[in-house]
PDB file of C-alpha atoms in Angstrom:
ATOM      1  CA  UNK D 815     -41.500  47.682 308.382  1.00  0.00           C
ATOM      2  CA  UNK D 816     -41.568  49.416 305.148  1.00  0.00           C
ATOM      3  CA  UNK D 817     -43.039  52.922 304.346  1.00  0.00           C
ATOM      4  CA  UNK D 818     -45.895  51.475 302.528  1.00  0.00           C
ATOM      5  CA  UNK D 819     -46.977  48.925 304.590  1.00  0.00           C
ATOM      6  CA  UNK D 820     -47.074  51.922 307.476  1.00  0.00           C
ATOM      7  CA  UNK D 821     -48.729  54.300 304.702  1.00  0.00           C
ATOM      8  CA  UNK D 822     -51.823  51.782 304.476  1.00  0.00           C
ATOM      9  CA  UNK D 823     -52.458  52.038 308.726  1.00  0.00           C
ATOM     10  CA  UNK D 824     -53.979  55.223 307.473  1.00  0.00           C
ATOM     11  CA  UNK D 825     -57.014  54.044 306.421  1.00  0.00           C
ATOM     12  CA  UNK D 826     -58.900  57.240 306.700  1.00  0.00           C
ATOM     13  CA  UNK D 827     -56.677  58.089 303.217  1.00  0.00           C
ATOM     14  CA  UNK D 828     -56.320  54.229 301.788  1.00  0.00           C
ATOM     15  CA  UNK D 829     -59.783  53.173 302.680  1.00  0.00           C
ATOM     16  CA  UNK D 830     -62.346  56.486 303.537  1.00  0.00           C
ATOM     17  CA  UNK D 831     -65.716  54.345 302.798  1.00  0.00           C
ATOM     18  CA  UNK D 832     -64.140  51.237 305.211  1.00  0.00           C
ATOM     19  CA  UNK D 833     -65.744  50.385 308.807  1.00  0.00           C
ATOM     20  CA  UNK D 834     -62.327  50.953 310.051  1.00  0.00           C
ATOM     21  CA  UNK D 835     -61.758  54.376 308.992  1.00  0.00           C
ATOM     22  CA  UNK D 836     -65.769  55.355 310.164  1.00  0.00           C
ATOM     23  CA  UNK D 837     -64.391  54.226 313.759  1.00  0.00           C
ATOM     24  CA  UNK D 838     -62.269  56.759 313.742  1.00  0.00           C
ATOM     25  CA  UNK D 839     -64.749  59.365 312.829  1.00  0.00           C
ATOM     26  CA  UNK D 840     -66.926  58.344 315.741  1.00  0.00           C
ATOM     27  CA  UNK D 841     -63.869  59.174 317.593  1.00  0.00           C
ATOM     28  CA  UNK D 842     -63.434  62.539 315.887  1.00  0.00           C
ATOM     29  CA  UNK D 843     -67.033  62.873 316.721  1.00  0.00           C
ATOM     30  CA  UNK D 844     -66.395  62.094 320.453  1.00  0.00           C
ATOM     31  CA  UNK D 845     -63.996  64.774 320.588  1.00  0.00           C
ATOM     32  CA  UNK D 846     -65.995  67.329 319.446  1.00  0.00           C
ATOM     33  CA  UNK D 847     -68.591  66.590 321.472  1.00  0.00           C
ATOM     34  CA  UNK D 848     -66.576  66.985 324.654  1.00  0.00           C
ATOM     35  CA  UNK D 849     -65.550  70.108 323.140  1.00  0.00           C
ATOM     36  CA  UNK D 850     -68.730  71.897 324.222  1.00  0.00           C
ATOM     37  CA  UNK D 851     -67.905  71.432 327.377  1.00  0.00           C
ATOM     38  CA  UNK D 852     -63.941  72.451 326.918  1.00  0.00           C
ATOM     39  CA  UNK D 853     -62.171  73.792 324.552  1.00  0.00           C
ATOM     40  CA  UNK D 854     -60.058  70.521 323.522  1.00  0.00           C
ATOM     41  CA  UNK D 855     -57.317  72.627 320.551  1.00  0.00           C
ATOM     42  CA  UNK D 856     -54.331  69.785 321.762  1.00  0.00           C
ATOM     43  CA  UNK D 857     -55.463  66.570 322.205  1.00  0.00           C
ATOM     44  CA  UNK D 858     -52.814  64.019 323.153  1.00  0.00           C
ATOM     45  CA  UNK D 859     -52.716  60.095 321.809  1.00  0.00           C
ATOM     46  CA  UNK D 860     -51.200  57.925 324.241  1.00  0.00           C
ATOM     47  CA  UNK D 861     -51.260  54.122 325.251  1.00  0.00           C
ATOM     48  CA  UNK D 862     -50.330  52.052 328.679  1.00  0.00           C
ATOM     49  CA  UNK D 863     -47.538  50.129 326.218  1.00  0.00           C
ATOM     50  CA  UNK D 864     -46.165  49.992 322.458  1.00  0.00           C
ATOM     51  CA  UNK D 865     -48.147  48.373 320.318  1.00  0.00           C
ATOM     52  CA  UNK D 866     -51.226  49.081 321.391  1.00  0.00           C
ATOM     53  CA  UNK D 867     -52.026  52.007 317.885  1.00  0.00           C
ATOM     54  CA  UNK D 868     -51.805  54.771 319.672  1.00  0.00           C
ATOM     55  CA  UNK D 869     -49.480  56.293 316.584  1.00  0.00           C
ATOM     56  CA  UNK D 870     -51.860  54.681 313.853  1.00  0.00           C
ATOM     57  CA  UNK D 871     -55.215  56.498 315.565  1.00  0.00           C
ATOM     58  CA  UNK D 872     -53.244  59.394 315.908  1.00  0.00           C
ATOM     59  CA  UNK D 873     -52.501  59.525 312.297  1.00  0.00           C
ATOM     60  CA  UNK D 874     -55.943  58.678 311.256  1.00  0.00           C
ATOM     61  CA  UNK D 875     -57.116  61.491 313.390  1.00  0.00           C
ATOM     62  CA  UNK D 876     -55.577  64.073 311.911  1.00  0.00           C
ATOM     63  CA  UNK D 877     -56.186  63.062 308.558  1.00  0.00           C
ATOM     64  CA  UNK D 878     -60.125  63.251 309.316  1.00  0.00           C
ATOM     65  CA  UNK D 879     -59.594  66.841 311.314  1.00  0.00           C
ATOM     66  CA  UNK D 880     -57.924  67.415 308.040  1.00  0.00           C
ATOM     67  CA  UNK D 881     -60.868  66.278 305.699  1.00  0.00           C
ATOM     68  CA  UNK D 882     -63.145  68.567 307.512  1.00  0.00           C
ATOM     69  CA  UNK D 883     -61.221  71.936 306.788  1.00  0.00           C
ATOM     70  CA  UNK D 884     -59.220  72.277 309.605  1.00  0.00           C
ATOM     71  CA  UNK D 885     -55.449  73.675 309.637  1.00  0.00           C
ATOM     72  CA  UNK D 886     -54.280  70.698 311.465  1.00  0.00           C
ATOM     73  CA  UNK D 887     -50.833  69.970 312.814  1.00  0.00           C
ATOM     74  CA  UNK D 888     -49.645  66.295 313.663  1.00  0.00           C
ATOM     75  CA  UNK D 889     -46.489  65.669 315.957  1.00  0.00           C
ATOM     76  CA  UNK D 890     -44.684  62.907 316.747  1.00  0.00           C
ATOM     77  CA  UNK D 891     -43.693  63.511 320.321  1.00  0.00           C
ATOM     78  CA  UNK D 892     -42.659  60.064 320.838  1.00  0.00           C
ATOM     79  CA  UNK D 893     -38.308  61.078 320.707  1.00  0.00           C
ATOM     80  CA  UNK D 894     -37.772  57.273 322.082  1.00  0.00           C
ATOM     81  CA  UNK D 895     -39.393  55.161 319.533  1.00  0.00           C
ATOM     82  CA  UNK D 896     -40.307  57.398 316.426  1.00  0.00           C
ATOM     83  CA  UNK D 897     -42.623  56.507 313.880  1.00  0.00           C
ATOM     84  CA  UNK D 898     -44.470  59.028 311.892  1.00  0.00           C
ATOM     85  CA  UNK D 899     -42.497  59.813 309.121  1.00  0.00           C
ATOM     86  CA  UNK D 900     -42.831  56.502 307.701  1.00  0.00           C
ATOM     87  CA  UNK D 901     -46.508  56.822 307.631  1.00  0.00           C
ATOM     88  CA  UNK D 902     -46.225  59.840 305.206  1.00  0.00           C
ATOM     89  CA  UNK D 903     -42.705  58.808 303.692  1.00  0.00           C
ATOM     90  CA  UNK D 904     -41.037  61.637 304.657  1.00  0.00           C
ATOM     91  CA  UNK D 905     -37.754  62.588 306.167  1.00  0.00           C
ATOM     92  CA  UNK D 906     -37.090  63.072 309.724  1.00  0.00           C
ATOM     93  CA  UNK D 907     -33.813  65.257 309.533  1.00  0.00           C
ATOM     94  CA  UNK D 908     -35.392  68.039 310.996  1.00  0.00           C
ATOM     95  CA  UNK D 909     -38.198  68.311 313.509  1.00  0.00           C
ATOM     96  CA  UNK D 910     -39.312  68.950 317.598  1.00  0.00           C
ATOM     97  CA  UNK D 911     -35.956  67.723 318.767  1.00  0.00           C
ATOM     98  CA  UNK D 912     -33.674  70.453 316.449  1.00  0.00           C
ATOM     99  CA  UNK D 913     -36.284  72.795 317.142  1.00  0.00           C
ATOM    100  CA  UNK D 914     -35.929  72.422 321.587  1.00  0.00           C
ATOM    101  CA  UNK D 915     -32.193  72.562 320.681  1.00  0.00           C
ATOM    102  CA  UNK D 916     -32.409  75.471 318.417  1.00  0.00           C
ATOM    103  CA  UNK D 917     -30.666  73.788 315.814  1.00  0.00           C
ATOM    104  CA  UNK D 918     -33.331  74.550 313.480  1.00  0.00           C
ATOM    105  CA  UNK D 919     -36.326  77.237 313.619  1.00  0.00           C
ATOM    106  CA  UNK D 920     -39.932  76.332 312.750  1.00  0.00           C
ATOM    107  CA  UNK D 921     -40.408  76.451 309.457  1.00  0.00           C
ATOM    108  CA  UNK D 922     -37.541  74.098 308.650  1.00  0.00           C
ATOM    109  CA  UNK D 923     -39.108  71.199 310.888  1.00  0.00           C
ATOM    110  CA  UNK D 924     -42.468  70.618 309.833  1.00  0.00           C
ATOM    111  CA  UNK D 925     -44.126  69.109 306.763  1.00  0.00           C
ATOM    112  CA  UNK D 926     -46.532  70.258 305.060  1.00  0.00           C
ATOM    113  CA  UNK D 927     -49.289  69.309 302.819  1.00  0.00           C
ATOM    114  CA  UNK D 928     -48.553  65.492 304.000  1.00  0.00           C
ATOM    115  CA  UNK D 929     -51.929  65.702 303.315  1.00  0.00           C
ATOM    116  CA  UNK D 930     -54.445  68.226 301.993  1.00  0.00           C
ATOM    117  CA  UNK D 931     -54.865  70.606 305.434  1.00  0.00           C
ATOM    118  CA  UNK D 932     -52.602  68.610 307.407  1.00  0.00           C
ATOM    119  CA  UNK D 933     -48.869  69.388 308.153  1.00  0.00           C
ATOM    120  CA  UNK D 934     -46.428  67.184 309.946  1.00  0.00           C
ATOM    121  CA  UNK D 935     -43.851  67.766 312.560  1.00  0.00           C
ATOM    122  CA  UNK D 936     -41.460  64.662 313.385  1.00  0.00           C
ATOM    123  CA  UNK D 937     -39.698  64.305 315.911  1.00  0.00           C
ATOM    124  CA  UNK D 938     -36.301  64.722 314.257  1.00  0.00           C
ATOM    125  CA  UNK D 939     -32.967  63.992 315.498  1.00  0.00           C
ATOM    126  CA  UNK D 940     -32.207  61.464 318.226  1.00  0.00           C
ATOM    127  CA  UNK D 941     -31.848  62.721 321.783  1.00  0.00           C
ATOM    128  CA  UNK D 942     -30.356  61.234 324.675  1.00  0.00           C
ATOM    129  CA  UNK D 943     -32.792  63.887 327.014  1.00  0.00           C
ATOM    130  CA  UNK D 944     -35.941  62.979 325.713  1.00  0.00           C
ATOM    131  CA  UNK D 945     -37.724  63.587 329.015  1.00  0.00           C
ATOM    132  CA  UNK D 946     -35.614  66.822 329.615  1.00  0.00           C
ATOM    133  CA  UNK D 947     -36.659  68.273 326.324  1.00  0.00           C
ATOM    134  CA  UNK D 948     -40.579  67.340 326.596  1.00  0.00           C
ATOM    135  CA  UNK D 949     -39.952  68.836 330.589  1.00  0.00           C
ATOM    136  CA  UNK D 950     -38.238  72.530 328.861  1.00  0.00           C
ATOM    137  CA  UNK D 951     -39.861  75.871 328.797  1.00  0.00           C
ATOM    138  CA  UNK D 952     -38.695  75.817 325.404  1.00  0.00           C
ATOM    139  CA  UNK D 953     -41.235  73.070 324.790  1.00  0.00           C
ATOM    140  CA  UNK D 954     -43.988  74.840 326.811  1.00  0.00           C
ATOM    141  CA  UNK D 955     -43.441  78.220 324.308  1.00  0.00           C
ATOM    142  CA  UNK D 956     -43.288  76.265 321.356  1.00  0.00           C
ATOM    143  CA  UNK D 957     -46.647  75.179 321.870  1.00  0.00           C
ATOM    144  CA  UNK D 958     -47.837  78.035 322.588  1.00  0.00           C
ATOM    145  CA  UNK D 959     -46.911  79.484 319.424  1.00  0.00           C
ATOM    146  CA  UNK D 960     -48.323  76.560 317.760  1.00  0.00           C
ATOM    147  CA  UNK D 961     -51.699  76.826 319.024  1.00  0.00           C
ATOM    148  CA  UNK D 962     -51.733  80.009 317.477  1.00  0.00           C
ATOM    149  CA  UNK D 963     -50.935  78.818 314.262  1.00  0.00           C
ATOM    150  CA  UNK D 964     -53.501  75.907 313.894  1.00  0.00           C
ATOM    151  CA  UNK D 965     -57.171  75.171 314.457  1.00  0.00           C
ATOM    152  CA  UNK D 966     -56.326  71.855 315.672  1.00  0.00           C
ATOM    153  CA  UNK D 967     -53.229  69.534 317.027  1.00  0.00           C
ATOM    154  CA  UNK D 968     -52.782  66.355 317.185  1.00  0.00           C
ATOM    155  CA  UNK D 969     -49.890  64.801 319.320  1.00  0.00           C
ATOM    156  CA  UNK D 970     -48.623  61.361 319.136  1.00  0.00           C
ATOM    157  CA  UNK D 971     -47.379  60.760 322.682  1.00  0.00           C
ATOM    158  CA  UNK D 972     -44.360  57.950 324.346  1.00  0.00           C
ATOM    159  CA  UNK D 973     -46.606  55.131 325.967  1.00  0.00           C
ATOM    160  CA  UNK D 974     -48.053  56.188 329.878  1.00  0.00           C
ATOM    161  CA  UNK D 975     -45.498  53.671 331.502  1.00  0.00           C
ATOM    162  CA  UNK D 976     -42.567  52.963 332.101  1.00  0.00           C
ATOM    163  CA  UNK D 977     -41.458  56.993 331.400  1.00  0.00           C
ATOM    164  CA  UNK D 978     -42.430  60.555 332.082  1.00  0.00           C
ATOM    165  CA  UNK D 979     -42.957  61.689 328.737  1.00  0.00           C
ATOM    166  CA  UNK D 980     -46.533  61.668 328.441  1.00  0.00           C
ATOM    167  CA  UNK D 981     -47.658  62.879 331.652  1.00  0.00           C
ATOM    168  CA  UNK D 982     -45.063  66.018 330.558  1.00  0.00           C
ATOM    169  CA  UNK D 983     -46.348  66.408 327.630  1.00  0.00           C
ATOM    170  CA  UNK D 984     -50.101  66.014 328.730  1.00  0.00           C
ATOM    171  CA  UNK D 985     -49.627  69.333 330.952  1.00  0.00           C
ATOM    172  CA  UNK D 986     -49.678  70.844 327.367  1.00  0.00           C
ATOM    173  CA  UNK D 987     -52.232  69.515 326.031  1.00  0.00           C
ATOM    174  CA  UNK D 988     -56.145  70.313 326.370  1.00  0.00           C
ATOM    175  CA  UNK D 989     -57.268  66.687 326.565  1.00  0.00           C
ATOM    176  CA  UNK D 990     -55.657  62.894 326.514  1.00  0.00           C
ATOM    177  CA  UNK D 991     -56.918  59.738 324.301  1.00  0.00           C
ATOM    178  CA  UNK D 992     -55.759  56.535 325.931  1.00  0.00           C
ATOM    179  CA  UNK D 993     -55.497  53.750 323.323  1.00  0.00           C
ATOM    180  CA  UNK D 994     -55.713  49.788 324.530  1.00  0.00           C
ATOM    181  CA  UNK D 995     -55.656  46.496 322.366  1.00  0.00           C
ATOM    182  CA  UNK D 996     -58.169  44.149 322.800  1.00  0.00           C
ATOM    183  CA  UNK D 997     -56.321  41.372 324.390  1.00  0.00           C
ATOM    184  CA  UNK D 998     -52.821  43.135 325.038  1.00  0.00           C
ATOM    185  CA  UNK D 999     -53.765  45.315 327.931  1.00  0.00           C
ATOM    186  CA  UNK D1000     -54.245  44.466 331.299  1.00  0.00           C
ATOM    187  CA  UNK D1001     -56.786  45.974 333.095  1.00  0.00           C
ATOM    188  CA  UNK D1002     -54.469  47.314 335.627  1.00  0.00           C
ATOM    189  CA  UNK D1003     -52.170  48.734 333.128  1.00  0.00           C
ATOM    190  CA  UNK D1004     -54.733  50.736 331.619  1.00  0.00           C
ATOM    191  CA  UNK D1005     -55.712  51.904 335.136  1.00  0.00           C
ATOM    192  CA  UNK D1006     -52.319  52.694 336.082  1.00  0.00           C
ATOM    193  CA  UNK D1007     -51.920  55.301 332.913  1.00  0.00           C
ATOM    194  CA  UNK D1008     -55.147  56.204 333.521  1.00  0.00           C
ATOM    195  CA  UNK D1009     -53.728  57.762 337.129  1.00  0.00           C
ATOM    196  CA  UNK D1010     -50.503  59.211 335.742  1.00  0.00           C
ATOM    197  CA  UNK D1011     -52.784  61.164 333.393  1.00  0.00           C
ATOM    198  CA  UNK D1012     -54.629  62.541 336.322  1.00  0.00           C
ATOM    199  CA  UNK D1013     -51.844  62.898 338.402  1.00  0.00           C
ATOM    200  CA  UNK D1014     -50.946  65.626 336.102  1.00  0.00           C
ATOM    201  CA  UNK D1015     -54.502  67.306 335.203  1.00  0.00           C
ATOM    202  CA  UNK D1016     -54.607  65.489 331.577  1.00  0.00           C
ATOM    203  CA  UNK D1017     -57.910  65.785 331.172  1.00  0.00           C
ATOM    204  CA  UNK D1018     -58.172  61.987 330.101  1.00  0.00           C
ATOM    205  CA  UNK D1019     -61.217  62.125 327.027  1.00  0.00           C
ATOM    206  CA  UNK D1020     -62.080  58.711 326.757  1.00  0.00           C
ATOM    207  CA  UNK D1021     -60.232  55.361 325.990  1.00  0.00           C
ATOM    208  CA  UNK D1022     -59.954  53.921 322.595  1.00  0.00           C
ATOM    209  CA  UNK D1023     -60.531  49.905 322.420  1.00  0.00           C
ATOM    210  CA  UNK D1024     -58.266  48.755 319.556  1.00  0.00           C
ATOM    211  CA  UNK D1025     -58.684  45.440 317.389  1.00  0.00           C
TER     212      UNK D1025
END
């Protein structure tokens, strides 16, 4: 799939004033609205499978925490199956991966100004210990230092089954957004990443019904 074709999934930057890109405001509203009961600074975007959008409504997301002023930070998390950098058309030589390893420091592996307010981290070089990497206090520090850096994060998150990554990953975060498409999950599926989330204290938000 080409960069541009990816590029125009963000419809909260190719089409603001479409019905599409306003359902992901009401999702940004969502959020904030839990947020008075918890602070929610790392949200993560998950699924039960791939290709249900998790990555494009986490894109979209941070482009519209972006629009509203806040220093937001984007990661793709997902070290199996990486897809971000196509969105914005930018490299993934560097990023999370070189940064666990310490084959690069910070500044070197993010983005920024993909868009006005928003910088991106990808996920950067392929890893054959994705799990061990998200599992690392390395990881854990990193985003601690992060969250200290931006007003909000968004992180794109490895679908619930079939691996560990996003229940590690969740234990990071403040709060999880479970994506399903209309007429590709099962009803059990979405239950069963549902309970990994828990499992783990995610803090599952809501669920996001796709197409």
């Amino acid at each position: 799939m080409s960069a541009s074709t990816n590029k125009h999934k963000l419809v909260a930057i190719a089409n603001p004033s479409s019905r599409h890109a306003e359902s992901y405001r009401t999702l940004r509203a969502n959020i904030q609205f839990a947020s008075r009961d918890r602070k929610l600074k790392v949200v993560l975007v998950t699924s039960s499978k791939p290709g249900e959008g998790k990555t494009t409504t986490a894109g979209n997301l941070a482009v519209l925490y972006a629009q509203l002023g806040k220093k937001t930070l984007l990661i793709d998390a997902n070290l199996r199956k990486p897809d971000l950098h196509r969105y914005f058309n930018v490299a993934n030589r560097f990023g999370l991966t070189n940064v666990l390893s310490e084959e690069a420091i910070l500044e070197h592996a993010v983005t920024a100004n993909v868009y006005p307010n928003l910088t991106l981290m990808t996920s950067g070089s392929p890893t054959a210990f994705p799990s061990e990497m998200l599992a690392s206090e390395r990881f854990a520090q990193l985003m601690a230092t992060l969250r200290e850096l931006y007003d909000i994060i968004i992180v794109d998150a490895p679908s619930s089954l079939g691996t560990a990554d996003s229940q590690q990953i969740a234990t990071m975060c403040d709060g999880s957004v479970l994506v399903v498409r209309r007429g590709a999950s099962r009803r059990g599926e979405a239950h069963e990443a549902v309970a990994k989330l828990d499992h783990v204290h995610a803090g599952v938000i809501g669920v996001v019904l796709n197409r």
